[in-house]
Amino acid sequence: MTMKFKDKLQQVPWWLLVAFLLTLILGWNILADQSYELIFNALSKGIWITLKVTFIAFLSAVSVGLIIALAGFSRLRLIREAVRFYVEIIRGIPVLVLLFYVAFVAAPALVDGYNWLLQKPIELGWLDSARTRDFNMVWRAVFALTISYSAFIAEIFRAGIQEIDKGQIEAAQSLGLKDRYVFRFIIFPQAVRKVLPPLGNDFVAMIKDSALVSVLGVQDITQLGKVYSSSTFKFFETYNVVAFLYLILTISLSLMVRGLERHLRRFERN
């Protein structure tokens, strides 16, 4: 066995091979066993809801997180303190607690605020009054995940921006570039390359945390698994399929993130 082959053998991701083997076993059971096939068909309807909640919440969290991160560099101390307060408070609240708070406290409060603010047009019949039940649970879940992850993503953006060499910023300012152009052409492009890998990891984490929305009755993979297993008492088979679906989603996304990291490292070296 040559040294070169040994080096390649050591670089083999054995964890990935084991995970791939487990996925093959579960996949074979789904194809060969009719009960597994029925479960898979029942649960696969929740994949769209899981992906919908994750994608919308993540894109919203990235947008809000970027705004919060930029506000953290404000010259006004009041804004900086408000940003720090938001980030520390939100990061200290578990996602599940925030889901319950948004769904059963914030949503009714928003509806009451809407009805109070537009009381006159509602009384004149120009607008319909809002009802809490009209606030879909899917959007409550998206709102809660957006708030929760925006605080963590704001910290990722803050760290990425702070890693930019200050000499480049000072050089651009000395050339007379306005702050918005310095950010657009110098800070933002470099910061994006630095924050993409951790953002990818947060996206994978949100896929898993999206399972928590099942406590609100959202018909995602986990909720459909709970309903199916409780009606058929096939808990072992059902949760095997639930685990299989999440493994497919998270492992494929994790591999994409790793590939992106390698591509960025090669780009920076060149």
mmCIF file of N, CA, C and O in Angstrom, residues 123-189:
data_model
loop_
_atom_site.group_PDB
_atom_site.id
_atom_site.type_symbol
_atom_site.label_atom_id
_atom_site.label_comp_id
_atom_site.label_asym_id
_atom_site.label_seq_id
_atom_site.Cartn_x
_atom_site.Cartn_y
_atom_site.Cartn_z
ATOM 1 N N GLU A 123 -65.228 50.830 11.278
ATOM 2 C CA GLU A 123 -66.601 51.207 11.664
ATOM 3 C C GLU A 123 -67.396 51.737 10.474
ATOM 4 O O GLU A 123 -68.613 51.548 10.399
ATOM 5 N N LEU A 124 -66.706 52.433 9.556
ATOM 6 C CA LEU A 124 -67.386 52.983 8.374
ATOM 7 C C LEU A 124 -67.610 51.912 7.301
ATOM 8 O O LEU A 124 -68.244 52.196 6.278
ATOM 9 N N GLY A 125 -67.071 50.731 7.531
ATOM 10 C CA GLY A 125 -67.255 49.639 6.578
ATOM 11 C C GLY A 125 -66.269 49.642 5.431
ATOM 12 O O GLY A 125 -66.430 48.879 4.472
ATOM 13 N N TRP A 126 -65.255 50.500 5.495
ATOM 14 C CA TRP A 126 -64.259 50.556 4.435
ATOM 15 C C TRP A 126 -63.312 49.362 4.499
ATOM 16 O O TRP A 126 -62.788 48.925 3.468
ATOM 17 N N LEU A 127 -63.065 48.874 5.699
ATOM 18 C CA LEU A 127 -62.164 47.735 5.905
ATOM 19 C C LEU A 127 -62.840 46.703 6.791
ATOM 20 O O LEU A 127 -63.711 47.045 7.596
ATOM 21 N N ASP A 128 -62.422 45.457 6.659
ATOM 22 C CA ASP A 128 -62.916 44.402 7.536
ATOM 23 C C ASP A 128 -62.012 44.306 8.763
ATOM 24 O O ASP A 128 -60.793 44.494 8.659
ATOM 25 N N SER A 129 -62.605 44.048 9.894
ATOM 26 C CA SER A 129 -61.791 43.868 11.104
ATOM 27 C C SER A 129 -61.021 42.557 11.007
ATOM 28 O O SER A 129 -61.496 41.574 10.426
ATOM 29 N N ALA A 130 -59.826 42.550 11.566
ATOM 30 C CA ALA A 130 -58.988 41.349 11.541
ATOM 31 C C ALA A 130 -59.358 40.427 12.693
ATOM 32 O O ALA A 130 -59.792 40.879 13.750
ATOM 33 N N ARG A 131 -59.179 39.131 12.465
ATOM 34 C CA ARG A 131 -59.411 38.134 13.501
ATOM 35 C C ARG A 131 -58.147 37.318 13.686
ATOM 36 O O ARG A 131 -57.426 37.055 12.713
ATOM 37 N N THR A 132 -57.886 36.914 14.922
ATOM 38 C CA THR A 132 -56.663 36.172 15.212
ATOM 39 C C THR A 132 -56.589 34.886 14.404
ATOM 40 O O THR A 132 -55.511 34.509 13.923
ATOM 41 N N ARG A 133 -57.715 34.226 14.220
ATOM 42 C CA ARG A 133 -57.712 32.953 13.490
ATOM 43 C C ARG A 133 -57.374 33.135 12.013
ATOM 44 O O ARG A 133 -57.039 32.162 11.317
ATOM 45 N N ASP A 134 -57.476 34.381 11.508
ATOM 46 C CA ASP A 134 -57.098 34.640 10.118
ATOM 47 C C ASP A 134 -55.582 34.703 9.942
ATOM 48 O O ASP A 134 -55.096 34.688 8.802
ATOM 49 N N PHE A 135 -54.853 34.816 11.051
ATOM 50 C CA PHE A 135 -53.394 34.855 11.017
ATOM 51 C C PHE A 135 -52.905 33.409 10.952
ATOM 52 O O PHE A 135 -52.779 32.726 11.953
ATOM 53 N N ASN A 136 -52.609 32.942 9.742
ATOM 54 C CA ASN A 136 -52.251 31.546 9.505
ATOM 55 C C ASN A 136 -51.069 31.100 10.371
ATOM 56 O O ASN A 136 -50.105 31.837 10.548
ATOM 57 N N MET A 137 -51.169 29.861 10.900
ATOM 58 C CA MET A 137 -50.108 29.333 11.762
ATOM 59 C C MET A 137 -48.778 29.187 11.028
ATOM 60 O O MET A 137 -47.714 29.283 11.636
ATOM 61 N N VAL A 138 -48.829 28.941 9.725
ATOM 62 C CA VAL A 138 -47.586 28.837 8.950
ATOM 63 C C VAL A 138 -46.825 30.156 9.007
ATOM 64 O O VAL A 138 -45.610 30.188 9.230
ATOM 65 N N TRP A 139 -47.563 31.266 8.854
ATOM 66 C CA TRP A 139 -46.902 32.575 8.869
ATOM 67 C C TRP A 139 -46.478 32.970 10.277
ATOM 68 O O TRP A 139 -45.483 33.681 10.455
ATOM 69 N N ARG A 140 -47.182 32.512 11.276
ATOM 70 C CA ARG A 140 -46.723 32.733 12.652
ATOM 71 C C ARG A 140 -45.395 32.007 12.885
ATOM 72 O O ARG A 140 -44.482 32.542 13.526
ATOM 73 N N ALA A 141 -45.300 30.782 12.370
ATOM 74 C CA ALA A 141 -44.067 30.010 12.504
ATOM 75 C C ALA A 141 -42.924 30.682 11.754
ATOM 76 O O ALA A 141 -41.795 30.778 12.267
ATOM 77 N N VAL A 142 -43.193 31.156 10.535
ATOM 78 C CA VAL A 142 -42.175 31.858 9.745
ATOM 79 C C VAL A 142 -41.693 33.107 10.480
ATOM 80 O O VAL A 142 -40.487 33.383 10.547
ATOM 81 N N PHE A 143 -42.631 33.858 11.045
ATOM 82 C CA PHE A 143 -42.305 35.083 11.778
ATOM 83 C C PHE A 143 -41.413 34.774 12.979
ATOM 84 O O PHE A 143 -40.416 35.459 13.235
ATOM 85 N N ALA A 144 -41.756 33.711 13.710
ATOM 86 C CA ALA A 144 -40.978 33.340 14.897
ATOM 87 C C ALA A 144 -39.567 32.894 14.519
ATOM 88 O O ALA A 144 -38.581 33.301 15.163
ATOM 89 N N LEU A 145 -39.436 32.062 13.489
ATOM 90 C CA LEU A 145 -38.110 31.607 13.053
ATOM 91 C C LEU A 145 -37.275 32.770 12.518
ATOM 92 O O LEU A 145 -36.059 32.823 12.720
ATOM 93 N N THR A 146 -37.943 33.705 11.840
ATOM 94 C CA THR A 146 -37.226 34.885 11.333
ATOM 95 C C THR A 146 -36.632 35.693 12.479
ATOM 96 O O THR A 146 -35.454 36.073 12.438
ATOM 97 N N ILE A 147 -37.434 35.951 13.507
ATOM 98 C CA ILE A 147 -36.957 36.719 14.657
ATOM 99 C C ILE A 147 -35.810 35.983 15.350
ATOM 100 O O ILE A 147 -34.767 36.577 15.662
ATOM 101 N N SER A 148 -35.988 34.683 15.583
ATOM 102 C CA SER A 148 -34.982 33.910 16.308
ATOM 103 C C SER A 148 -33.649 33.890 15.569
ATOM 104 O O SER A 148 -32.597 34.164 16.158
ATOM 105 N N TYR A 149 -33.677 33.573 14.276
ATOM 106 C CA TYR A 149 -32.421 33.426 13.528
ATOM 107 C C TYR A 149 -31.808 34.756 13.125
ATOM 108 O O TYR A 149 -30.600 34.832 12.869
ATOM 109 N N SER A 150 -32.611 35.813 13.045
ATOM 110 C CA SER A 150 -32.057 37.111 12.654
ATOM 111 C C SER A 150 -31.004 37.592 13.637
ATOM 112 O O SER A 150 -30.022 38.239 13.244
ATOM 113 N N ALA A 151 -31.180 37.280 14.926
ATOM 114 C CA ALA A 151 -30.214 37.704 15.935
ATOM 115 C C ALA A 151 -28.875 36.993 15.734
ATOM 116 O O ALA A 151 -27.806 37.612 15.830
ATOM 117 N N PHE A 152 -28.921 35.695 15.440
ATOM 118 C CA PHE A 152 -27.684 34.935 15.210
ATOM 119 C C PHE A 152 -27.017 35.349 13.906
ATOM 120 O O PHE A 152 -25.787 35.483 13.832
ATOM 121 N N ILE A 153 -27.825 35.568 12.871
ATOM 122 C CA ILE A 153 -27.273 35.967 11.581
ATOM 123 C C ILE A 153 -26.682 37.372 11.646
ATOM 124 O O ILE A 153 -25.684 37.671 10.983
ATOM 125 N N ALA A 154 -27.289 38.244 12.456
ATOM 126 C CA ALA A 154 -26.726 39.589 12.646
ATOM 127 C C ALA A 154 -25.303 39.499 13.202
ATOM 128 O O ALA A 154 -24.410 40.257 12.784
ATOM 129 N N GLU A 155 -25.068 38.570 14.122
ATOM 130 C CA GLU A 155 -23.732 38.381 14.685
ATOM 131 C C GLU A 155 -22.761 37.837 13.641
ATOM 132 O O GLU A 155 -21.586 38.185 13.629
ATOM 133 N N ILE A 156 -23.257 36.984 12.742
ATOM 134 C CA ILE A 156 -22.408 36.466 11.662
ATOM 135 C C ILE A 156 -21.977 37.594 10.737
ATOM 136 O O ILE A 156 -20.801 37.720 10.380
ATOM 137 N N PHE A 157 -22.927 38.449 10.357
ATOM 138 C CA PHE A 157 -22.603 39.595 9.496
ATOM 139 C C PHE A 157 -21.653 40.559 10.213
ATOM 140 O O PHE A 157 -20.722 41.095 9.598
ATOM 141 N N ARG A 158 -21.904 40.791 11.502
ATOM 142 C CA ARG A 158 -21.043 41.717 12.258
ATOM 143 C C ARG A 158 -19.599 41.222 12.266
ATOM 144 O O ARG A 158 -18.658 41.988 12.015
ATOM 145 N N ALA A 159 -19.428 39.923 12.529
ATOM 146 C CA ALA A 159 -18.075 39.350 12.556
ATOM 147 C C ALA A 159 -17.426 39.416 11.174
ATOM 148 O O ALA A 159 -16.227 39.718 11.052
ATOM 149 N N GLY A 160 -18.217 39.147 10.126
ATOM 150 C CA GLY A 160 -17.670 39.197 8.772
ATOM 151 C C GLY A 160 -17.232 40.593 8.374
ATOM 152 O O GLY A 160 -16.177 40.772 7.755
ATOM 153 N N ILE A 161 -18.018 41.595 8.743
ATOM 154 C CA ILE A 161 -17.673 42.988 8.414
ATOM 155 C C ILE A 161 -16.446 43.432 9.202
ATOM 156 O O ILE A 161 -15.561 44.127 8.675
ATOM 157 N N GLN A 162 -16.359 43.028 10.458
ATOM 158 C CA GLN A 162 -15.226 43.430 11.288
ATOM 159 C C GLN A 162 -13.908 42.802 10.839
ATOM 160 O O GLN A 162 -12.842 43.305 11.174
ATOM 161 N N GLU A 163 -13.986 41.698 10.089
ATOM 162 C CA GLU A 163 -12.771 41.060 9.597
ATOM 163 C C GLU A 163 -12.156 41.790 8.412
ATOM 164 O O GLU A 163 -11.019 41.516 8.030
ATOM 165 N N ILE A 164 -12.913 42.693 7.801
ATOM 166 C CA ILE A 164 -12.380 43.453 6.665
ATOM 167 C C ILE A 164 -11.257 44.365 7.147
ATOM 168 O O ILE A 164 -11.379 45.047 8.168
ATOM 169 N N ASP A 165 -10.175 44.362 6.397
ATOM 170 C CA ASP A 165 -9.024 45.198 6.747
ATOM 171 C C ASP A 165 -9.434 46.681 6.758
ATOM 172 O O ASP A 165 -9.930 47.197 5.756
ATOM 173 N N LYS A 166 -9.241 47.327 7.894
ATOM 174 C CA LYS A 166 -9.623 48.741 8.028
ATOM 175 C C LYS A 166 -8.824 49.645 7.090
ATOM 176 O O LYS A 166 -9.281 50.728 6.726
ATOM 177 N N GLY A 167 -7.629 49.184 6.704
ATOM 178 C CA GLY A 167 -6.813 49.983 5.786
ATOM 179 C C GLY A 167 -7.486 50.184 4.445
ATOM 180 O O GLY A 167 -7.383 51.264 3.847
ATOM 181 N N GLN A 168 -8.204 49.163 3.984
ATOM 182 C CA GLN A 168 -8.927 49.293 2.715
ATOM 183 C C GLN A 168 -10.038 50.341 2.821
ATOM 184 O O GLN A 168 -10.245 51.130 1.900
ATOM 185 N N ILE A 169 -10.732 50.327 3.949
ATOM 186 C CA ILE A 169 -11.824 51.280 4.156
ATOM 187 C C ILE A 169 -11.276 52.702 4.234
ATOM 188 O O ILE A 169 -11.810 53.639 3.626
ATOM 189 N N GLU A 170 -10.189 52.876 4.983
ATOM 190 C CA GLU A 170 -9.570 54.198 5.120
ATOM 191 C C GLU A 170 -9.036 54.703 3.785
ATOM 192 O O GLU A 170 -9.149 55.893 3.479
ATOM 193 N N ALA A 171 -8.476 53.773 2.972
ATOM 194 C CA ALA A 171 -7.958 54.171 1.655
ATOM 195 C C ALA A 171 -9.085 54.645 0.753
ATOM 196 O O ALA A 171 -8.949 55.648 0.034
ATOM 197 N N ALA A 172 -10.206 53.928 0.794
ATOM 198 C CA ALA A 172 -11.358 54.309 -0.032
ATOM 199 C C ALA A 172 -11.914 55.657 0.409
ATOM 200 O O ALA A 172 -12.274 56.496 -0.428
ATOM 201 N N GLN A 173 -11.970 55.881 1.723
ATOM 202 C CA GLN A 173 -12.484 57.150 2.232
ATOM 203 C C GLN A 173 -11.551 58.302 1.881
ATOM 204 O O GLN A 173 -11.997 59.423 1.605
ATOM 205 N N SER A 174 -10.246 58.022 1.877
ATOM 206 C CA SER A 174 -9.281 59.068 1.533
ATOM 207 C C SER A 174 -9.387 59.468 0.068
ATOM 208 O O SER A 174 -9.007 60.577 -0.314
ATOM 209 N N LEU A 175 -9.910 58.547 -0.755
ATOM 210 C CA LEU A 175 -10.116 58.855 -2.172
ATOM 211 C C LEU A 175 -11.406 59.630 -2.412
ATOM 212 O O LEU A 175 -11.717 59.986 -3.546
ATOM 213 N N GLY A 176 -12.170 59.849 -1.338
ATOM 214 C CA GLY A 176 -13.390 60.637 -1.432
ATOM 215 C C GLY A 176 -14.654 59.833 -1.666
ATOM 216 O O GLY A 176 -15.705 60.428 -1.941
ATOM 217 N N LEU A 177 -14.566 58.497 -1.544
ATOM 218 C CA LEU A 177 -15.770 57.682 -1.724
ATOM 219 C C LEU A 177 -16.720 57.885 -0.545
ATOM 220 O O LEU A 177 -16.294 57.912 0.610
ATOM 221 N N LYS A 178 -17.991 58.005 -0.843
ATOM 222 C CA LYS A 178 -18.993 58.124 0.212
ATOM 223 C C LYS A 178 -19.183 56.776 0.905
ATOM 224 O O LYS A 178 -18.862 55.730 0.353
ATOM 225 N N ASP A 179 -19.731 56.835 2.112
ATOM 226 C CA ASP A 179 -19.868 55.627 2.926
ATOM 227 C C ASP A 179 -20.659 54.529 2.216
ATOM 228 O O ASP A 179 -20.323 53.354 2.316
ATOM 229 N N ARG A 180 -21.732 54.916 1.505
ATOM 230 C CA ARG A 180 -22.554 53.892 0.851
ATOM 231 C C ARG A 180 -21.786 53.184 -0.265
ATOM 232 O O ARG A 180 -21.992 51.987 -0.514
ATOM 233 N N TYR A 181 -20.885 53.901 -0.936
ATOM 234 C CA TYR A 181 -20.081 53.275 -1.986
ATOM 235 C C TYR A 181 -18.972 52.416 -1.392
ATOM 236 O O TYR A 181 -18.603 51.388 -1.966
ATOM 237 N N VAL A 182 -18.428 52.851 -0.271
ATOM 238 C CA VAL A 182 -17.417 52.041 0.431
ATOM 239 C C VAL A 182 -18.036 50.703 0.831
ATOM 240 O O VAL A 182 -17.414 49.641 0.659
ATOM 241 N N PHE A 183 -19.243 50.772 1.350
ATOM 242 C CA PHE A 183 -19.907 49.536 1.760
ATOM 243 C C PHE A 183 -20.236 48.666 0.549
ATOM 244 O O PHE A 183 -20.015 47.457 0.561
ATOM 245 N N ARG A 184 -20.744 49.293 -0.513
ATOM 246 C CA ARG A 184 -21.216 48.535 -1.685
ATOM 247 C C ARG A 184 -20.084 47.866 -2.444
ATOM 248 O O ARG A 184 -20.213 46.700 -2.869
ATOM 249 N N PHE A 185 -18.960 48.565 -2.618
ATOM 250 C CA PHE A 185 -17.905 48.055 -3.490
ATOM 251 C C PHE A 185 -16.729 47.409 -2.739
ATOM 252 O O PHE A 185 -15.973 46.649 -3.344
ATOM 253 N N ILE A 186 -16.583 47.696 -1.444
ATOM 254 C CA ILE A 186 -15.423 47.180 -0.717
ATOM 255 C C ILE A 186 -15.824 46.252 0.426
ATOM 256 O O ILE A 186 -15.376 45.103 0.497
ATOM 257 N N ILE A 187 -16.695 46.732 1.295
ATOM 258 C CA ILE A 187 -17.034 45.948 2.494
ATOM 259 C C ILE A 187 -17.927 44.763 2.154
ATOM 260 O O ILE A 187 -17.618 43.611 2.489
ATOM 261 N N PHE A 188 -19.044 45.036 1.461
ATOM 262 C CA PHE A 188 -20.052 43.990 1.252
ATOM 263 C C PHE A 188 -19.534 42.791 0.448
ATOM 264 O O PHE A 188 -19.758 41.637 0.854
ATOM 265 N N PRO A 189 -18.842 42.993 -0.701
ATOM 266 C CA PRO A 189 -18.375 41.814 -1.466
ATOM 267 C C PRO A 189 -17.443 40.914 -0.655
ATOM 268 O O PRO A 189 -17.528 39.682 -0.760
#
